[in-house]
mmCIF file of C-alpha atoms in Angstrom:
data_model
loop_
_atom_site.group_PDB
_atom_site.id
_atom_site.type_symbol
_atom_site.label_atom_id
_atom_site.label_comp_id
_atom_site.label_asym_id
_atom_site.label_seq_id
_atom_site.Cartn_x
_atom_site.Cartn_y
_atom_site.Cartn_z
ATOM 1 C CA UNK A 97 -12.091 58.712 80.922
ATOM 2 C CA UNK A 98 -12.581 55.662 83.177
ATOM 3 C CA UNK A 99 -15.826 53.721 82.973
ATOM 4 C CA UNK A 100 -17.918 52.853 86.010
ATOM 5 C CA UNK A 101 -20.891 50.625 86.655
ATOM 6 C CA UNK A 102 -23.408 51.679 89.251
ATOM 7 C CA UNK A 103 -26.108 49.380 90.585
ATOM 8 C CA UNK A 104 -29.101 51.415 91.708
ATOM 9 C CA UNK A 105 -31.888 49.816 93.686
ATOM 10 C CA UNK A 106 -35.292 51.515 93.555
ATOM 11 C CA UNK A 107 -37.898 50.373 96.063
ATOM 12 C CA UNK A 108 -41.320 51.531 97.176
ATOM 13 C CA UNK A 109 -41.157 53.488 100.423
ATOM 14 C CA UNK A 110 -41.913 51.556 103.549
ATOM 15 C CA UNK A 111 -45.617 51.667 104.320
ATOM 16 C CA UNK A 112 -46.765 51.955 100.712
ATOM 17 C CA UNK A 113 -48.842 48.927 99.802
ATOM 18 C CA UNK A 114 -47.047 46.860 97.164
ATOM 19 C CA UNK A 115 -49.624 44.621 95.442
ATOM 20 C CA UNK A 116 -46.935 42.989 93.271
ATOM 21 C CA UNK A 117 -45.046 41.982 96.381
ATOM 22 C CA UNK A 118 -48.265 40.694 97.952
ATOM 23 C CA UNK A 119 -48.988 38.532 94.896
ATOM 24 C CA UNK A 120 -45.489 37.034 94.905
ATOM 25 C CA UNK A 121 -45.704 36.528 98.655
ATOM 26 C CA UNK A 122 -48.968 34.611 98.227
ATOM 27 C CA UNK A 123 -47.481 32.249 95.648
ATOM 28 C CA UNK A 124 -44.391 31.524 97.724
ATOM 29 C CA UNK A 125 -46.566 30.810 100.763
ATOM 30 C CA UNK A 126 -48.817 28.540 98.678
ATOM 31 C CA UNK A 127 -45.701 26.601 97.681
ATOM 32 C CA UNK A 128 -44.977 25.958 101.328
ATOM 33 C CA UNK A 129 -42.207 28.487 101.944
ATOM 34 C CA UNK A 130 -42.233 30.160 105.328
ATOM 35 C CA UNK A 131 -42.182 33.650 103.830
ATOM 36 C CA UNK A 132 -42.829 36.668 106.028
ATOM 37 C CA UNK A 133 -43.177 39.289 103.303
ATOM 38 C CA UNK A 134 -42.036 40.230 99.790
ATOM 39 C CA UNK A 135 -41.413 43.671 98.304
ATOM 40 C CA UNK A 136 -40.783 44.122 94.578
ATOM 41 C CA UNK A 137 -38.344 46.780 93.407
ATOM 42 C CA UNK A 138 -36.200 47.602 90.393
ATOM 43 C CA UNK A 139 -32.486 47.249 89.761
ATOM 44 C CA UNK A 140 -30.833 49.625 87.311
ATOM 45 C CA UNK A 141 -27.292 48.961 86.136
ATOM 46 C CA UNK A 142 -25.839 52.116 84.675
ATOM 47 C CA UNK A 143 -22.494 52.193 82.873
ATOM 48 C CA UNK A 144 -21.072 55.689 82.523
ATOM 49 C CA UNK A 145 -17.901 57.736 82.420
ATOM 50 C CA UNK A 146 -16.443 59.772 85.250
ATOM 51 C CA UNK A 147 -13.092 61.292 86.202
ATOM 52 C CA UNK A 148 -12.632 59.178 89.320
ATOM 53 C CA UNK A 149 -14.453 57.048 91.868
ATOM 54 C CA UNK A 150 -15.509 60.036 93.964
ATOM 55 C CA UNK A 151 -17.072 61.815 91.001
ATOM 56 C CA UNK A 152 -18.632 58.526 89.851
ATOM 57 C CA UNK A 153 -20.381 58.133 93.188
ATOM 58 C CA UNK A 154 -21.698 61.679 93.003
ATOM 59 C CA UNK A 155 -22.969 61.125 89.447
ATOM 60 C CA UNK A 156 -24.579 57.799 90.362
ATOM 61 C CA UNK A 157 -26.466 59.436 93.240
ATOM 62 C CA UNK A 158 -27.610 62.285 91.007
ATOM 63 C CA UNK A 159 -28.973 59.763 88.503
ATOM 64 C CA UNK A 160 -30.655 57.817 91.295
ATOM 65 C CA UNK A 161 -32.419 60.976 92.455
ATOM 66 C CA UNK A 162 -33.536 61.633 88.888
ATOM 67 C CA UNK A 163 -34.830 58.109 88.280
ATOM 68 C CA UNK A 164 -36.623 57.429 91.561
ATOM 69 C CA UNK A 165 -39.870 59.218 92.342
ATOM 70 C CA UNK A 166 -39.419 60.710 95.830
ATOM 71 C CA UNK A 167 -43.184 60.702 96.386
ATOM 72 C CA UNK A 168 -43.320 56.931 96.548
ATOM 73 C CA UNK A 169 -39.834 55.498 96.192
ATOM 74 C CA UNK A 170 -36.402 55.395 97.764
ATOM 75 C CA UNK A 171 -33.180 54.575 95.956
ATOM 76 C CA UNK A 172 -29.961 53.022 97.191
ATOM 77 C CA UNK A 173 -26.604 52.926 95.476
ATOM 78 C CA UNK A 174 -26.006 49.222 95.986
ATOM 79 C CA UNK A 175 -22.649 48.902 94.251
ATOM 80 C CA UNK A 176 -20.182 50.973 92.276
ATOM 81 C CA UNK A 177 -17.180 49.588 90.464
ATOM 82 C CA UNK A 178 -14.658 50.708 87.900
ATOM 83 C CA UNK A 179 -14.824 48.696 84.697
ATOM 84 C CA UNK A 180 -11.682 47.461 82.953
ATOM 85 C CA UNK B 74 -58.173 79.388 71.684
ATOM 86 C CA UNK B 75 -55.543 77.023 70.317
ATOM 87 C CA UNK B 76 -54.605 73.855 72.202
ATOM 88 C CA UNK B 77 -51.326 71.991 71.957
ATOM 89 C CA UNK B 78 -51.764 68.226 72.160
ATOM 90 C CA UNK B 79 -48.391 66.971 73.356
ATOM 91 C CA UNK B 80 -47.317 63.759 71.647
ATOM 92 C CA UNK B 81 -44.808 61.469 73.330
ATOM 93 C CA UNK B 82 -43.458 58.255 71.805
ATOM 94 C CA UNK B 83 -46.331 55.935 72.751
ATOM 95 C CA UNK B 84 -49.173 58.466 73.122
ATOM 96 C CA UNK B 85 -52.337 56.869 71.778
ATOM 97 C CA UNK B 86 -55.221 59.100 72.838
ATOM 98 C CA UNK B 87 -53.882 62.103 70.921
ATOM 99 C CA UNK B 88 -56.440 61.774 68.136
ATOM 100 C CA UNK B 89 -59.282 61.286 70.629
ATOM 101 C CA UNK B 90 -58.163 64.487 72.346
ATOM 102 C CA UNK B 91 -58.178 66.378 69.058
ATOM 103 C CA UNK B 92 -61.611 64.985 68.182
ATOM 104 C CA UNK B 93 -63.002 66.120 71.543
ATOM 105 C CA UNK B 94 -61.404 69.593 71.470
ATOM 106 C CA UNK B 95 -62.527 70.241 67.905
ATOM 107 C CA UNK B 96 -66.008 68.908 68.565
ATOM 108 C CA UNK B 97 -66.256 71.548 71.280
ATOM 109 C CA UNK B 98 -65.169 74.201 68.785
ATOM 110 C CA UNK B 99 -61.565 74.588 69.908
ATOM 111 C CA UNK B 100 -58.519 74.558 67.659
ATOM 112 C CA UNK B 101 -55.891 71.909 68.312
ATOM 113 C CA UNK B 102 -52.489 70.964 66.944
ATOM 114 C CA UNK B 103 -50.087 68.150 67.742
ATOM 115 C CA UNK B 104 -46.755 69.086 69.313
ATOM 116 C CA UNK B 105 -43.869 66.595 69.422
ATOM 117 C CA UNK B 106 -42.256 66.107 72.839
ATOM 118 C CA UNK B 107 -38.850 67.380 71.675
ATOM 119 C CA UNK B 108 -40.239 70.872 70.945
ATOM 120 C CA UNK B 109 -38.963 73.603 73.217
ATOM 121 C CA UNK B 110 -41.625 76.234 72.576
ATOM 122 C CA UNK B 111 -45.396 76.370 72.907
ATOM 123 C CA UNK B 112 -45.562 79.867 71.468
ATOM 124 C CA UNK B 113 -48.901 80.597 69.866
ATOM 125 C CA UNK B 114 -50.791 78.109 72.018
ATOM 126 C CA UNK B 115 -53.208 78.914 74.829
ATOM 127 C CA UNK B 116 -53.605 75.512 76.469
ATOM 128 C CA UNK B 117 -51.782 72.196 76.669
ATOM 129 C CA UNK B 118 -53.375 68.735 76.606
ATOM 130 C CA UNK B 119 -51.315 65.707 77.660
ATOM 131 C CA UNK B 120 -53.144 62.697 76.238
ATOM 132 C CA UNK B 121 -53.357 59.111 77.414
ATOM 133 C CA UNK B 122 -51.184 56.311 76.131
ATOM 134 C CA UNK B 123 -48.010 54.533 77.099
ATOM 135 C CA UNK B 124 -45.254 57.108 76.779
ATOM 136 C CA UNK B 125 -41.917 55.326 76.480
ATOM 137 C CA UNK B 126 -43.783 52.052 76.969
ATOM 138 C CA UNK B 127 -44.338 53.026 80.626
ATOM 139 C CA UNK B 128 -40.776 51.867 81.279
ATOM 140 C CA UNK B 129 -39.261 52.804 84.636
ATOM 141 C CA UNK B 130 -42.696 54.074 85.795
ATOM 142 C CA UNK B 131 -45.741 55.274 83.891
ATOM 143 C CA UNK B 132 -45.039 58.824 82.724
ATOM 144 C CA UNK B 133 -41.579 59.022 84.335
ATOM 145 C CA UNK B 134 -39.489 59.339 81.187
ATOM 146 C CA UNK B 135 -41.959 61.591 79.371
ATOM 147 C CA UNK B 136 -41.851 63.947 82.367
ATOM 148 C CA UNK B 137 -38.204 64.656 81.510
ATOM 149 C CA UNK B 138 -38.965 65.611 77.879
ATOM 150 C CA UNK B 139 -37.865 69.059 76.646
ATOM 151 C CA UNK B 140 -41.464 70.201 76.057
ATOM 152 C CA UNK B 141 -42.326 69.701 79.731
ATOM 153 C CA UNK B 142 -40.462 72.895 80.671
ATOM 154 C CA UNK B 143 -42.970 74.765 78.521
ATOM 155 C CA UNK B 144 -45.873 72.870 80.083
ATOM 156 C CA UNK B 145 -44.482 73.874 83.482
ATOM 157 C CA UNK B 146 -44.383 77.501 82.320
ATOM 158 C CA UNK B 147 -48.021 77.244 81.162
ATOM 159 C CA UNK B 148 -48.988 75.870 84.560
ATOM 160 C CA UNK B 149 -47.230 78.747 86.364
ATOM 161 C CA UNK B 150 -48.711 81.375 84.056
ATOM 162 C CA UNK B 151 -52.209 80.135 84.836
ATOM 163 C CA UNK B 152 -52.927 78.786 81.360
ATOM 164 C CA UNK B 153 -55.112 75.691 81.181
ATOM 165 C CA UNK B 154 -53.283 72.352 81.208
ATOM 166 C CA UNK B 155 -55.051 68.976 81.137
ATOM 167 C CA UNK B 156 -53.423 65.588 81.645
ATOM 168 C CA UNK B 157 -55.613 62.534 81.150
ATOM 169 C CA UNK B 158 -54.523 59.032 82.201
ATOM 170 C CA UNK B 159 -50.888 58.795 81.060
ATOM 171 C CA UNK B 160 -50.987 62.592 80.864
ATOM 172 C CA UNK B 161 -51.942 62.715 84.567
ATOM 173 C CA UNK B 162 -49.065 60.355 85.343
ATOM 174 C CA UNK B 163 -46.705 62.662 83.423
ATOM 175 C CA UNK B 164 -47.943 65.727 85.352
ATOM 176 C CA UNK B 165 -47.338 64.056 88.735
ATOM 177 C CA UNK B 166 -43.956 62.667 87.639
ATOM 178 C CA UNK B 167 -42.986 66.184 86.539
ATOM 179 C CA UNK B 168 -44.054 67.525 89.943
ATOM 180 C CA UNK B 169 -46.605 69.870 88.339
ATOM 181 C CA UNK B 170 -49.347 68.102 90.303
ATOM 182 C CA UNK B 171 -48.733 66.466 93.705
ATOM 183 C CA UNK B 172 -48.831 62.745 94.460
ATOM 184 C CA UNK B 173 -48.212 59.703 92.300
ATOM 185 C CA UNK B 174 -50.098 56.991 90.433
ATOM 186 C CA UNK B 175 -49.270 53.462 91.586
ATOM 187 C CA UNK B 176 -50.162 50.044 90.172
ATOM 188 C CA UNK B 177 -53.875 49.236 90.508
ATOM 189 C CA UNK B 178 -54.550 47.219 93.652
ATOM 190 C CA UNK B 179 -55.922 44.310 91.589
ATOM 191 C CA UNK B 180 -52.773 44.429 89.380
ATOM 192 C CA UNK B 181 -55.037 44.310 86.315
ATOM 193 C CA UNK B 182 -55.178 46.635 83.379
ATOM 194 C CA UNK B 183 -58.728 47.809 83.980
ATOM 195 C CA UNK B 184 -60.845 48.970 81.047
ATOM 196 C CA UNK B 185 -64.466 49.780 81.849
ATOM 197 C CA UNK B 186 -66.962 52.530 82.567
ATOM 198 C CA UNK B 187 -66.944 54.002 86.041
ATOM 199 C CA UNK B 188 -68.907 56.578 87.988
ATOM 200 C CA UNK B 189 -67.085 59.881 88.531
ATOM 201 C CA UNK B 190 -68.514 62.480 90.911
ATOM 202 C CA UNK B 191 -67.886 66.159 90.210
ATOM 203 C CA UNK B 192 -66.651 67.839 93.396
ATOM 204 C CA UNK B 193 -66.038 71.371 92.087
ATOM 205 C CA UNK B 194 -67.829 73.402 89.473
ATOM 206 C CA UNK B 195 -65.903 76.667 89.721
ATOM 207 C CA UNK B 196 -63.178 75.556 87.299
ATOM 208 C CA UNK B 197 -63.078 76.083 83.538
ATOM 209 C CA UNK B 198 -63.084 72.296 83.144
ATOM 210 C CA UNK B 199 -66.164 71.700 85.280
ATOM 211 C CA UNK B 200 -68.286 74.835 85.082
ATOM 212 C CA UNK B 201 -70.924 73.131 82.923
ATOM 213 C CA UNK B 202 -71.472 70.293 85.400
ATOM 214 C CA UNK B 203 -73.582 70.240 88.548
ATOM 215 C CA UNK B 204 -71.825 69.791 91.894
ATOM 216 C CA UNK B 205 -72.267 66.179 92.988
ATOM 217 C CA UNK B 206 -73.237 65.048 89.488
ATOM 218 C CA UNK B 207 -72.043 61.494 88.768
ATOM 219 C CA UNK B 208 -70.617 61.148 85.257
ATOM 220 C CA UNK B 209 -70.258 57.893 83.345
ATOM 221 C CA UNK B 210 -66.703 57.881 81.951
ATOM 222 C CA UNK B 211 -64.379 55.160 80.645
ATOM 223 C CA UNK B 212 -61.124 54.254 82.338
ATOM 224 C CA UNK B 213 -58.293 52.199 80.806
ATOM 225 C CA UNK B 214 -55.166 51.940 82.920
ATOM 226 C CA UNK B 215 -52.910 49.654 84.939
ATOM 227 C CA UNK B 216 -51.389 52.350 87.145
ATOM 228 C CA UNK B 217 -54.138 54.618 88.394
ATOM 229 C CA UNK B 218 -54.057 54.242 92.165
ATOM 230 C CA UNK B 219 -53.680 57.797 93.377
ATOM 231 C CA UNK B 220 -51.252 58.054 96.241
ATOM 232 C CA UNK B 221 -49.975 60.964 98.285
ATOM 233 C CA UNK B 222 -48.603 61.119 101.812
ATOM 234 C CA UNK B 223 -50.968 61.984 104.645
ATOM 235 C CA UNK B 224 -49.923 65.654 104.746
ATOM 236 C CA UNK B 225 -50.457 66.146 101.017
ATOM 237 C CA UNK B 226 -53.829 64.375 101.140
ATOM 238 C CA UNK B 227 -54.936 66.614 104.003
ATOM 239 C CA UNK B 228 -53.876 69.674 102.017
ATOM 240 C CA UNK B 229 -55.717 68.464 98.886
ATOM 241 C CA UNK B 230 -58.889 67.907 100.891
ATOM 242 C CA UNK B 231 -58.514 71.075 102.959
ATOM 243 C CA UNK B 232 -57.996 73.290 99.920
ATOM 244 C CA UNK B 233 -60.671 71.525 97.871
ATOM 245 C CA UNK B 234 -58.248 70.388 95.170
ATOM 246 C CA UNK B 235 -60.000 67.080 94.518
ATOM 247 C CA UNK B 236 -62.063 67.696 91.369
ATOM 248 C CA UNK B 237 -63.282 64.186 90.557
ATOM 249 C CA UNK B 238 -63.888 61.184 92.810
ATOM 250 C CA UNK B 239 -64.916 57.643 91.900
ATOM 251 C CA UNK B 240 -68.540 57.038 92.902
ATOM 252 C CA UNK B 241 -71.043 54.194 92.552
ATOM 253 C CA UNK B 242 -72.832 54.132 89.202
ATOM 254 C CA UNK B 243 -75.378 51.504 90.120
ATOM 255 C CA UNK B 244 -75.090 51.457 93.886
ATOM 256 C CA UNK B 245 -72.173 49.001 93.839
ATOM 257 C CA UNK B 246 -69.933 48.895 96.905
ATOM 258 C CA UNK B 247 -66.647 48.245 95.062
ATOM 259 C CA UNK B 248 -66.852 51.298 92.820
ATOM 260 C CA UNK B 249 -63.210 52.378 93.316
ATOM 261 C CA UNK B 250 -61.532 50.660 90.344
ATOM 262 C CA UNK B 251 -57.882 50.948 91.361
ATOM 263 C CA UNK B 252 -57.636 51.547 95.096
ATOM 264 C CA UNK B 253 -57.032 55.307 94.860
ATOM 265 C CA UNK B 254 -56.776 56.967 98.246
ATOM 266 C CA UNK B 255 -59.915 58.953 99.122
ATOM 267 C CA UNK B 256 -61.422 57.585 95.844
ATOM 268 C CA UNK B 257 -59.503 60.323 94.007
ATOM 269 C CA UNK B 258 -59.992 60.266 90.222
ATOM 270 C CA UNK B 259 -58.818 63.792 89.398
ATOM 271 C CA UNK B 260 -57.149 66.765 91.062
ATOM 272 C CA UNK B 261 -56.229 70.333 90.276
ATOM 273 C CA UNK B 262 -53.452 72.687 91.422
ATOM 274 C CA UNK B 263 -53.926 75.653 93.778
ATOM 275 C CA UNK B 264 -54.666 78.063 90.917
ATOM 276 C CA UNK B 265 -57.198 75.662 89.426
ATOM 277 C CA UNK B 266 -55.712 75.844 85.934
ATOM 278 C CA UNK B 267 -54.075 72.394 85.825
ATOM 279 C CA UNK B 268 -56.283 69.307 85.779
ATOM 280 C CA UNK B 269 -55.046 65.727 86.061
ATOM 281 C CA UNK B 270 -57.482 62.813 85.877
ATOM 282 C CA UNK B 271 -57.411 59.080 85.205
ATOM 283 C CA UNK B 272 -60.854 58.689 83.500
ATOM 284 C CA UNK B 273 -61.077 59.637 79.816
ATOM 285 C CA UNK B 274 -63.520 62.506 79.132
ATOM 286 C CA UNK B 275 -62.287 62.703 75.527
ATOM 287 C CA UNK B 276 -63.596 59.185 74.925
ATOM 288 C CA UNK B 277 -67.110 60.203 75.958
ATOM 289 C CA UNK B 278 -68.014 63.124 73.707
ATOM 290 C CA UNK B 279 -70.369 61.437 71.227
ATOM 291 C CA UNK B 280 -73.143 58.852 71.429
ATOM 292 C CA UNK B 281 -71.197 56.808 68.880
ATOM 293 C CA UNK B 282 -68.461 56.449 71.521
ATOM 294 C CA UNK B 283 -70.972 55.226 74.089
ATOM 295 C CA UNK B 284 -71.694 58.440 75.973
ATOM 296 C CA UNK B 285 -71.418 62.216 76.061
ATOM 297 C CA UNK B 286 -70.676 62.910 79.732
ATOM 298 C CA UNK B 287 -67.176 64.145 78.844
ATOM 299 C CA UNK B 288 -68.297 66.772 76.357
ATOM 300 C CA UNK B 289 -69.239 69.541 78.844
ATOM 301 C CA UNK B 290 -65.627 69.527 80.090
ATOM 302 C CA UNK B 291 -64.442 70.636 76.647
ATOM 303 C CA UNK B 292 -67.365 73.000 76.087
ATOM 304 C CA UNK B 293 -66.474 74.634 79.400
ATOM 305 C CA UNK B 294 -63.029 75.461 78.016
ATOM 306 C CA UNK B 295 -64.624 77.242 75.092
ATOM 307 C CA UNK B 296 -66.555 79.498 77.467
ATOM 308 C CA UNK B 297 -63.213 80.348 79.068
ATOM 309 C CA UNK B 298 -62.366 82.411 75.997
ATOM 310 C CA UNK B 299 -65.663 83.516 74.552
ATOM 311 C CA UNK B 300 -67.544 83.974 77.835
#
């Protein structure tokens, strides 16, 4: 079965205070960068098997739903590619 | 009444939980997270710790363990379920209790004694306390900021599901240790049989441990059967 790599991005929902982002933002500003804001999220790279690209996308989204907490997070399927 | 203390890889308050339950006169046994049956048990205790190293999010991976289906069944059947600290995080991640626990506002792992006000005394867990009583209990967590969307918060408040709230011990203004919304330290479900809380009552059941304010919680569970 072909192998795929999905890149899932998990971020805090808009409006939820992100103290990690605030801390990073503060440091960047202190260093003189003209930063507006910083949000910290997580990137998950999942390598898995699927029949085809369509099924791979479906599976990747299912895993994203499982791994993100809908109470406070949103996930995006950033990239999906077939591996050699 | 026999309690199952659910052990996940990384649980570290399991022995404290057993000490507290047994001190109150309850039976307790450890149950590994891969078990698929809680037959023979009457209550489930999810102890504190760092299940799966808190990877992904605190409690997120433990919430997908096989044993959690049984914990869910217990919750639905009205049997008592307690999740303390990491256990509370597991219960919210599993959707058994609403909301989520986010990183503390100060981004520090915070380990200290805090004031905890008892908001309800009609639950098995709190029947031996006085309403409004402020307990002195230890906390030890990095992700304890209770969060829920506005609608859920309104429902929690409207239905009186907030059981414990952070409160000043010595009149201090900054008594909320993690930035929890509405100063929430512990909540219950609609039936009142599932309790999730960030402070550690099991670490305050003997003077040797620094206090006994947590003991009545466990003694209250005993009355549930005998009384």
